Tab-separated table of N, CA, C and O in Angstrom:
chain	number	residue	atom	x	y	z
A	1218	UNK	N	63.508	-71.777	-129.432
A	1218	UNK	CA	62.487	-72.570	-130.610
A	1218	UNK	C	61.121	-72.116	-130.292
A	1218	UNK	O	60.766	-71.582	-128.999
A	1219	UNK	N	60.560	-70.986	-130.981
A	1219	UNK	CA	59.085	-71.350	-131.081
A	1219	UNK	C	58.153	-72.469	-131.789
A	1219	UNK	O	58.777	-72.999	-132.835
A	1220	UNK	N	57.345	-72.719	-130.744
A	1220	UNK	CA	56.041	-73.604	-131.425
A	1220	UNK	C	55.246	-72.727	-131.548
A	1220	UNK	O	54.651	-72.251	-130.904
A	1221	UNK	N	54.424	-73.551	-132.192
A	1221	UNK	CA	52.710	-73.123	-132.429
A	1221	UNK	C	51.859	-74.080	-133.119
A	1221	UNK	O	52.172	-75.462	-133.238
A	1222	UNK	N	50.502	-74.086	-132.727
A	1222	UNK	CA	49.777	-75.605	-132.880
A	1222	UNK	C	49.413	-75.958	-134.580
A	1222	UNK	O	49.835	-74.980	-135.147
A	1223	UNK	N	48.888	-76.933	-134.476
A	1223	UNK	CA	49.595	-77.348	-135.977
A	1223	UNK	C	48.325	-76.895	-136.858
A	1223	UNK	O	47.290	-77.007	-136.276
A	1224	UNK	N	48.281	-76.690	-138.153
A	1224	UNK	CA	47.297	-76.645	-138.905
A	1224	UNK	C	46.600	-77.238	-139.581
A	1224	UNK	O	45.596	-77.447	-140.012
A	1225	UNK	N	46.999	-78.875	-139.549
A	1225	UNK	CA	46.596	-79.929	-139.347
A	1225	UNK	C	45.854	-80.359	-138.625
A	1225	UNK	O	45.093	-81.572	-138.895
A	1226	UNK	N	45.682	-79.935	-137.500
A	1226	UNK	CA	44.436	-80.263	-136.347
A	1226	UNK	C	43.352	-78.972	-135.967
A	1226	UNK	O	43.614	-78.194	-136.740
A	1227	UNK	N	42.296	-79.914	-135.813
A	1227	UNK	CA	41.434	-78.784	-135.290
A	1227	UNK	C	40.673	-78.840	-133.857
A	1227	UNK	O	39.451	-79.963	-133.533
A	1228	UNK	N	41.366	-79.242	-132.702
A	1228	UNK	CA	41.271	-79.064	-131.975
A	1228	UNK	C	39.688	-78.145	-130.909
A	1228	UNK	O	39.640	-77.107	-131.242
A	1229	UNK	N	38.370	-79.352	-130.460
A	1229	UNK	CA	37.965	-78.693	-129.688
A	1229	UNK	C	37.465	-78.942	-127.968
A	1229	UNK	O	37.674	-80.166	-128.070
A	1230	UNK	N	37.167	-78.079	-127.669
A	1230	UNK	CA	37.900	-78.750	-125.762
A	1230	UNK	C	36.985	-78.117	-125.004
A	1230	UNK	O	36.945	-76.420	-125.656
A	1231	UNK	N	36.596	-78.424	-123.915
A	1231	UNK	CA	36.464	-78.112	-122.576
A	1231	UNK	C	36.854	-78.487	-121.380
A	1231	UNK	O	37.747	-79.642	-121.353
A	1232	UNK	N	36.864	-77.418	-120.860
A	1232	UNK	CA	37.850	-77.280	-119.009
A	1232	UNK	C	36.977	-77.030	-118.611
A	1232	UNK	O	36.079	-76.030	-118.438
A	1233	UNK	N	36.980	-77.876	-117.843
A	1233	UNK	CA	35.881	-77.878	-116.522
A	1233	UNK	C	36.824	-77.449	-115.147
A	1233	UNK	O	36.514	-78.271	-113.935
A	1234	UNK	N	37.896	-77.052	-115.276
A	1234	UNK	CA	38.870	-76.753	-114.020
A	1234	UNK	C	39.923	-78.602	-113.847
A	1234	UNK	O	40.802	-78.117	-114.296
A	1235	UNK	N	39.474	-79.101	-113.156
A	1235	UNK	CA	39.747	-81.032	-113.062
A	1235	UNK	C	40.523	-81.792	-114.107
A	1235	UNK	O	41.314	-82.223	-114.355
A	1236	UNK	N	39.344	-81.180	-114.784
A	1236	UNK	CA	38.777	-82.082	-116.324
A	1236	UNK	C	39.038	-81.257	-117.304
A	1236	UNK	O	38.065	-80.572	-117.185
A	1237	UNK	N	39.363	-81.800	-118.247
A	1237	UNK	CA	38.880	-80.849	-120.221
A	1237	UNK	C	39.296	-82.494	-121.114
A	1237	UNK	O	40.177	-83.495	-120.528
A	1238	UNK	N	38.636	-82.454	-121.806
A	1238	UNK	CA	38.393	-83.490	-122.662
A	1238	UNK	C	38.989	-82.557	-124.115
A	1238	UNK	O	37.666	-81.654	-124.725
A	1239	UNK	N	39.427	-83.236	-124.947
A	1239	UNK	CA	39.429	-82.506	-126.240
A	1239	UNK	C	38.880	-83.515	-127.023
A	1239	UNK	O	39.136	-84.853	-127.438
A	1240	UNK	N	38.367	-82.963	-128.303
A	1240	UNK	CA	38.373	-83.851	-129.453
A	1240	UNK	C	39.022	-82.974	-130.900
A	1240	UNK	O	38.963	-81.774	-131.282
A	1241	UNK	N	39.847	-84.231	-131.394
A	1241	UNK	CA	40.498	-83.510	-132.730
A	1241	UNK	C	39.288	-83.942	-134.213
A	1241	UNK	O	39.092	-85.081	-134.314
A	1242	UNK	N	38.786	-82.739	-134.209
A	1242	UNK	CA	37.862	-83.090	-135.478
A	1242	UNK	C	38.029	-83.993	-136.673
A	1242	UNK	O	37.576	-84.572	-137.224
A	1243	UNK	N	39.244	-83.582	-137.206
A	1243	UNK	CA	39.962	-84.574	-138.800
A	1243	UNK	C	40.126	-86.110	-138.282
A	1243	UNK	O	39.999	-86.539	-139.517
A	1244	UNK	N	40.412	-86.034	-137.196
A	1244	UNK	CA	40.958	-87.555	-136.852
A	1244	UNK	C	39.650	-88.454	-136.218
A	1244	UNK	O	39.470	-89.371	-136.127
A	1245	UNK	N	39.045	-87.265	-135.156
A	1245	UNK	CA	37.858	-88.144	-134.529
A	1245	UNK	C	37.785	-88.540	-133.522
A	1245	UNK	O	37.873	-89.549	-132.417
A	1246	UNK	N	39.675	-88.536	-132.694
A	1246	UNK	CA	39.653	-89.105	-131.807
A	1246	UNK	C	39.434	-87.701	-130.933
A	1246	UNK	O	39.130	-86.751	-130.733
A	1247	UNK	N	39.469	-88.410	-129.657
A	1247	UNK	CA	39.293	-87.909	-128.346
A	1247	UNK	C	40.039	-88.057	-127.262
A	1247	UNK	O	40.965	-88.755	-126.862
A	1248	UNK	N	40.744	-86.705	-126.469
A	1248	UNK	CA	41.538	-86.950	-125.619
A	1248	UNK	C	41.158	-86.474	-124.204
A	1248	UNK	O	40.367	-85.741	-124.024
A	1249	UNK	N	41.680	-86.542	-123.185
A	1249	UNK	CA	41.622	-86.180	-121.734
A	1249	UNK	C	42.883	-85.588	-121.468
A	1249	UNK	O	44.061	-86.313	-121.451
A	1250	UNK	N	42.930	-84.053	-121.241
A	1250	UNK	CA	43.947	-83.517	-119.969
A	1250	UNK	C	43.449	-83.044	-118.951
A	1250	UNK	O	42.241	-83.259	-118.733
A	1251	UNK	N	44.646	-83.238	-118.414
A	1251	UNK	CA	45.380	-83.060	-117.299
A	1251	UNK	C	45.123	-81.381	-116.612
A	1251	UNK	O	45.631	-80.951	-118.291
A	1252	UNK	N	45.068	-81.182	-115.725
A	1252	UNK	CA	44.882	-79.257	-115.863
A	1252	UNK	C	46.257	-78.556	-116.185
A	1252	UNK	O	46.589	-77.842	-116.986
A	1253	UNK	N	47.425	-78.903	-116.029
A	1253	UNK	CA	48.698	-78.885	-116.672
A	1253	UNK	C	48.561	-78.966	-117.878
A	1253	UNK	O	49.308	-77.647	-118.695
A	1254	UNK	N	48.184	-80.068	-118.730
A	1254	UNK	CA	48.609	-80.526	-120.148
A	1254	UNK	C	47.650	-79.576	-121.237
A	1254	UNK	O	48.264	-78.543	-121.922
A	1255	UNK	N	46.359	-78.853	-119.973
A	1255	UNK	CA	45.532	-78.320	-120.444
A	1255	UNK	C	45.651	-77.008	-120.790
A	1255	UNK	O	45.650	-75.901	-121.405
A	1256	UNK	N	46.405	-76.404	-119.688
A	1256	UNK	CA	46.969	-75.114	-119.548
A	1256	UNK	C	48.369	-74.460	-120.391
A	1256	UNK	O	48.470	-73.977	-121.150
A	1257	UNK	N	48.718	-75.493	-120.621
A	1257	UNK	CA	50.264	-76.047	-121.371
A	1257	UNK	C	49.332	-75.809	-123.425
A	1257	UNK	O	49.750	-74.858	-123.847
A	1258	UNK	N	48.362	-76.407	-123.239
A	1258	UNK	CA	48.005	-75.936	-124.686
A	1258	UNK	C	46.830	-74.713	-124.681
A	1258	UNK	O	47.223	-74.368	-126.176
A	1259	UNK	N	46.574	-74.468	-123.817
A	1259	UNK	CA	45.901	-73.095	-124.165
A	1259	UNK	C	46.889	-72.000	-124.090
A	1259	UNK	O	46.815	-70.533	-124.899
A	1260	UNK	N	48.669	-72.051	-123.622
A	1260	UNK	CA	49.218	-71.021	-123.885
A	1260	UNK	C	49.529	-71.073	-125.441
A	1260	UNK	O	49.693	-69.809	-126.007
A	1261	UNK	N	49.456	-72.366	-126.112
A	1261	UNK	CA	49.870	-72.423	-127.645
A	1261	UNK	C	48.377	-71.739	-128.440
A	1261	UNK	O	48.857	-71.281	-129.748
A	1262	UNK	N	47.198	-71.884	-127.629
A	1262	UNK	CA	46.546	-71.558	-128.336
A	1262	UNK	C	46.238	-69.356	-129.084
A	1262	UNK	O	46.035	-69.286	-129.544
A	1263	UNK	N	46.997	-68.921	-127.885
A	1263	UNK	CA	47.011	-67.468	-128.280
A	1263	UNK	C	48.118	-67.337	-129.130
A	1263	UNK	O	48.487	-65.907	-129.437
A	1264	UNK	N	48.650	-68.233	-129.953
A	1264	UNK	CA	50.040	-68.073	-130.929
A	1264	UNK	C	51.363	-68.718	-130.291
A	1264	UNK	O	51.364	-69.323	-129.336
A	1265	UNK	N	52.341	-68.650	-131.259
A	1265	UNK	CA	53.774	-69.139	-131.078
A	1265	UNK	C	54.110	-68.696	-129.574
A	1265	UNK	O	53.708	-67.386	-129.668
A	1266	UNK	N	54.431	-70.037	-129.319
A	1266	UNK	CA	55.723	-69.306	-127.858
A	1266	UNK	C	56.663	-70.642	-127.946
A	1266	UNK	O	56.531	-71.792	-128.545
A	1267	UNK	N	57.623	-70.204	-127.150
A	1267	UNK	CA	58.947	-71.070	-126.606
A	1267	UNK	C	58.163	-71.649	-125.252
A	1267	UNK	O	57.458	-71.552	-124.690
A	1268	UNK	N	58.985	-73.029	-125.417
A	1268	UNK	CA	58.870	-73.658	-124.117
A	1268	UNK	C	59.061	-72.629	-122.825
A	1268	UNK	O	58.512	-72.947	-121.957
A	1269	UNK	N	59.872	-72.367	-122.884
A	1269	UNK	CA	60.813	-70.982	-121.773
A	1269	UNK	C	59.771	-70.069	-121.358
A	1269	UNK	O	59.481	-69.950	-120.350
A	1270	UNK	N	59.026	-69.242	-122.764
A	1270	UNK	CA	57.681	-68.719	-121.908
A	1270	UNK	C	57.151	-69.328	-121.366
A	1270	UNK	O	56.196	-68.674	-120.805
A	1271	UNK	N	56.561	-70.407	-122.211
A	1271	UNK	CA	55.256	-71.203	-121.700
A	1271	UNK	C	55.752	-71.235	-119.930
A	1271	UNK	O	55.192	-71.452	-118.788
A	1272	UNK	N	56.847	-72.501	-119.433
A	1272	UNK	CA	57.678	-72.585	-118.755
A	1272	UNK	C	57.318	-70.982	-117.127
A	1272	UNK	O	56.509	-71.120	-116.276
A	1273	UNK	N	57.515	-70.323	-118.163
A	1273	UNK	CA	57.606	-68.965	-117.025
A	1273	UNK	C	56.041	-68.545	-116.669
A	1273	UNK	O	55.999	-67.530	-115.282
A	1274	UNK	N	55.372	-68.390	-117.573
A	1274	UNK	CA	53.854	-67.762	-117.662
A	1274	UNK	C	53.259	-69.056	-116.884
A	1274	UNK	O	52.859	-68.353	-115.879
A	1275	UNK	N	53.363	-70.080	-116.688
A	1275	UNK	CA	52.569	-71.093	-116.117
A	1275	UNK	C	53.505	-71.199	-114.126
A	1275	UNK	O	52.876	-71.308	-113.703
A	1276	UNK	N	54.407	-70.518	-114.326
A	1276	UNK	CA	54.995	-70.524	-112.904
A	1276	UNK	C	54.688	-69.407	-112.350
A	1276	UNK	O	54.332	-69.952	-111.357
A	1277	UNK	N	54.484	-68.348	-112.993
A	1277	UNK	CA	53.577	-67.217	-112.549
A	1277	UNK	C	52.216	-67.628	-112.254
A	1277	UNK	O	51.819	-67.005	-110.834
A	1278	UNK	N	51.776	-68.129	-113.079
A	1278	UNK	CA	50.416	-67.867	-112.793
A	1278	UNK	C	49.930	-69.321	-111.312
A	1278	UNK	O	48.958	-68.953	-110.788
A	1279	UNK	N	50.649	-70.338	-111.797
A	1279	UNK	CA	50.537	-71.160	-109.819
A	1279	UNK	C	51.254	-71.070	-109.200
A	1279	UNK	O	50.847	-71.581	-108.484
A	1280	UNK	N	51.740	-69.805	-108.838
A	1280	UNK	CA	52.278	-68.842	-107.716
A	1280	UNK	C	53.664	-69.229	-107.157
A	1280	UNK	O	53.495	-69.753	-105.840
A	1281	UNK	N	54.521	-70.592	-108.136
A	1281	UNK	CA	55.514	-71.276	-107.817
A	1281	UNK	C	56.675	-70.920	-108.769
A	1281	UNK	O	56.556	-69.916	-109.309
A	1282	UNK	N	57.614	-71.200	-107.888
A	1282	UNK	CA	59.244	-70.589	-108.386
A	1282	UNK	C	59.316	-71.784	-110.024
A	1282	UNK	O	59.070	-72.847	-109.888
A	1283	UNK	N	60.136	-70.626	-110.506
A	1283	UNK	CA	60.182	-71.341	-111.911
A	1283	UNK	C	61.209	-72.857	-111.688
A	1283	UNK	O	62.528	-72.711	-112.001
A	1284	UNK	N	60.612	-74.205	-111.097
A	1284	UNK	CA	61.499	-74.929	-110.696
A	1284	UNK	C	61.912	-75.880	-111.396
A	1284	UNK	O	61.249	-76.060	-112.374
A	1285	UNK	N	62.843	-76.919	-111.547
A	1285	UNK	CA	63.192	-77.824	-112.488
A	1285	UNK	C	62.376	-78.719	-112.692
A	1285	UNK	O	61.759	-79.235	-113.706
A	1286	UNK	N	61.510	-78.687	-111.679
A	1286	UNK	CA	60.309	-80.284	-111.555
A	1286	UNK	C	59.437	-79.962	-112.987
A	1286	UNK	O	59.035	-80.807	-113.632
A	1287	UNK	N	58.714	-78.579	-112.486
A	1287	UNK	CA	57.649	-77.588	-113.601
A	1287	UNK	C	58.666	-77.727	-114.861
A	1287	UNK	O	57.588	-77.899	-115.593
A	1288	UNK	N	59.546	-77.528	-115.200
A	1288	UNK	CA	60.363	-76.998	-116.491
A	1288	UNK	C	59.832	-78.351	-117.156
A	1288	UNK	O	59.614	-78.801	-118.534
A	1289	UNK	N	60.584	-79.524	-116.115
A	1289	UNK	CA	60.597	-80.775	-116.758
A	1289	UNK	C	59.522	-81.641	-117.523
A	1289	UNK	O	59.224	-81.893	-118.503
A	1290	UNK	N	58.363	-81.145	-116.537
A	1290	UNK	CA	56.961	-81.871	-116.823
A	1290	UNK	C	56.246	-80.753	-117.559
A	1290	UNK	O	55.974	-81.096	-118.625
A	1291	UNK	N	56.536	-80.072	-118.058
A	1291	UNK	CA	56.128	-78.841	-119.162
A	1291	UNK	C	56.355	-79.212	-120.632
A	1291	UNK	O	55.831	-79.691	-121.608
A	1292	UNK	N	57.708	-79.484	-120.330
A	1292	UNK	CA	58.973	-80.596	-121.146
A	1292	UNK	C	58.354	-81.665	-122.358
A	1292	UNK	O	58.025	-81.512	-123.266
A	1293	UNK	N	57.941	-82.256	-121.145
A	1293	UNK	CA	57.296	-83.852	-121.129
A	1293	UNK	C	55.740	-83.385	-122.266
A	1293	UNK	O	55.921	-83.855	-123.039
A	1294	UNK	N	55.011	-82.374	-121.632
A	1294	UNK	CA	53.677	-82.074	-122.186
A	1294	UNK	C	54.023	-81.970	-123.770
A	1294	UNK	O	53.478	-82.639	-124.595
A	1295	UNK	N	54.966	-80.904	-124.479
A	1295	UNK	CA	55.098	-80.212	-125.019
A	1295	UNK	C	55.782	-81.464	-126.380
A	1295	UNK	O	55.688	-81.701	-127.155
A	1296	UNK	N	56.524	-82.068	-125.738
A	1296	UNK	CA	57.010	-83.394	-126.354
A	1296	UNK	C	55.937	-84.245	-126.530
A	1296	UNK	O	56.061	-84.763	-127.868
A	1297	UNK	N	54.946	-84.362	-125.906
A	1297	UNK	CA	54.255	-85.664	-126.438
A	1297	UNK	C	52.980	-85.073	-127.339
A	1297	UNK	O	52.839	-85.294	-128.667
A	1298	UNK	N	53.271	-83.340	-127.385
A	1298	UNK	CA	51.829	-82.580	-128.146
A	1298	UNK	C	52.772	-82.649	-129.180
A	1298	UNK	O	52.260	-82.690	-130.421
A	1299	UNK	N	53.834	-82.634	-129.728
A	1299	UNK	CA	54.987	-82.870	-130.809
A	1299	UNK	C	54.582	-83.707	-131.553
A	1299	UNK	O	54.943	-84.088	-132.479
A	1300	UNK	N	54.891	-84.428	-130.626
A	1300	UNK	CA	54.692	-86.236	-131.423
A	1300	UNK	C	53.549	-86.629	-131.801
A	1300	UNK	O	53.606	-87.289	-132.556
A	1301	UNK	N	52.924	-86.351	-131.219
A	1301	UNK	CA	50.813	-85.924	-131.435
A	1301	UNK	C	51.088	-85.615	-133.146
A	1301	UNK	O	49.783	-85.730	-133.529
A	1302	UNK	N	51.521	-84.695	-133.264
A	1302	UNK	CA	51.435	-83.704	-134.414
A	1302	UNK	C	50.641	-82.272	-134.329
A	1302	UNK	O	50.296	-81.356	-134.901
A	1303	UNK	N	50.303	-81.687	-133.009
A	1303	UNK	CA	49.545	-81.023	-132.845
A	1303	UNK	C	50.900	-79.494	-132.372
A	1303	UNK	O	50.098	-78.789	-132.155
A	1304	UNK	N	51.471	-79.787	-132.144
A	1304	UNK	CA	52.587	-78.607	-132.336
A	1304	UNK	C	53.855	-79.073	-132.582
A	1304	UNK	O	54.334	-79.992	-133.117
A	1305	UNK	N	54.182	-77.593	-133.711
A	1305	UNK	CA	55.090	-78.100	-134.884
A	1305	UNK	C	55.997	-76.627	-134.739
A	1305	UNK	O	55.896	-75.086	-134.119
A	1306	UNK	N	57.476	-76.621	-135.219
A	1306	UNK	CA	58.129	-75.630	-134.698
A	1306	UNK	C	57.768	-74.516	-135.788
A	1306	UNK	O	57.662	-75.304	-136.690
A	1307	UNK	N	58.215	-73.409	-135.381
A	1307	UNK	CA	58.257	-72.496	-136.701
A	1307	UNK	C	59.582	-72.056	-137.036
A	1307	UNK	O	60.777	-72.364	-136.373
A	1308	UNK	N	59.804	-72.113	-138.629
A	1308	UNK	CA	60.982	-72.546	-139.402
A	1308	UNK	C	61.238	-71.359	-139.761
A	1308	UNK	O	60.218	-71.226	-140.726
A	1309	UNK	N	62.361	-70.406	-139.883
A	1309	UNK	CA	62.716	-69.227	-140.035
A	1309	UNK	C	62.841	-69.685	-141.397
A	1309	UNK	O	63.861	-70.638	-142.309
A	1310	UNK	N	62.895	-69.042	-142.691
A	1310	UNK	CA	62.711	-68.812	-143.694
A	1310	UNK	C	63.605	-68.381	-144.391
A	1310	UNK	O	64.188	-67.119	-144.001
């Protein structure tokens, strides 16, 4: 399944390596990202992606084996972003 950033949000964020802060302009809410959450969101800023492609990309970037623990953590982050309405599935018509 491909996911993309929702058109219902307007995220503005800054990344300082270990600390990232996002401001969602439409709701006025602020969020703090850990480095992995920021990396996951950055993957979706480049366009639609699947969870599996994000897992592979980040495993390569982190020079880590594509292990189950990393995949599980990324899946949980994506689930959180979906629950917040930040990521939505692309539905084929």
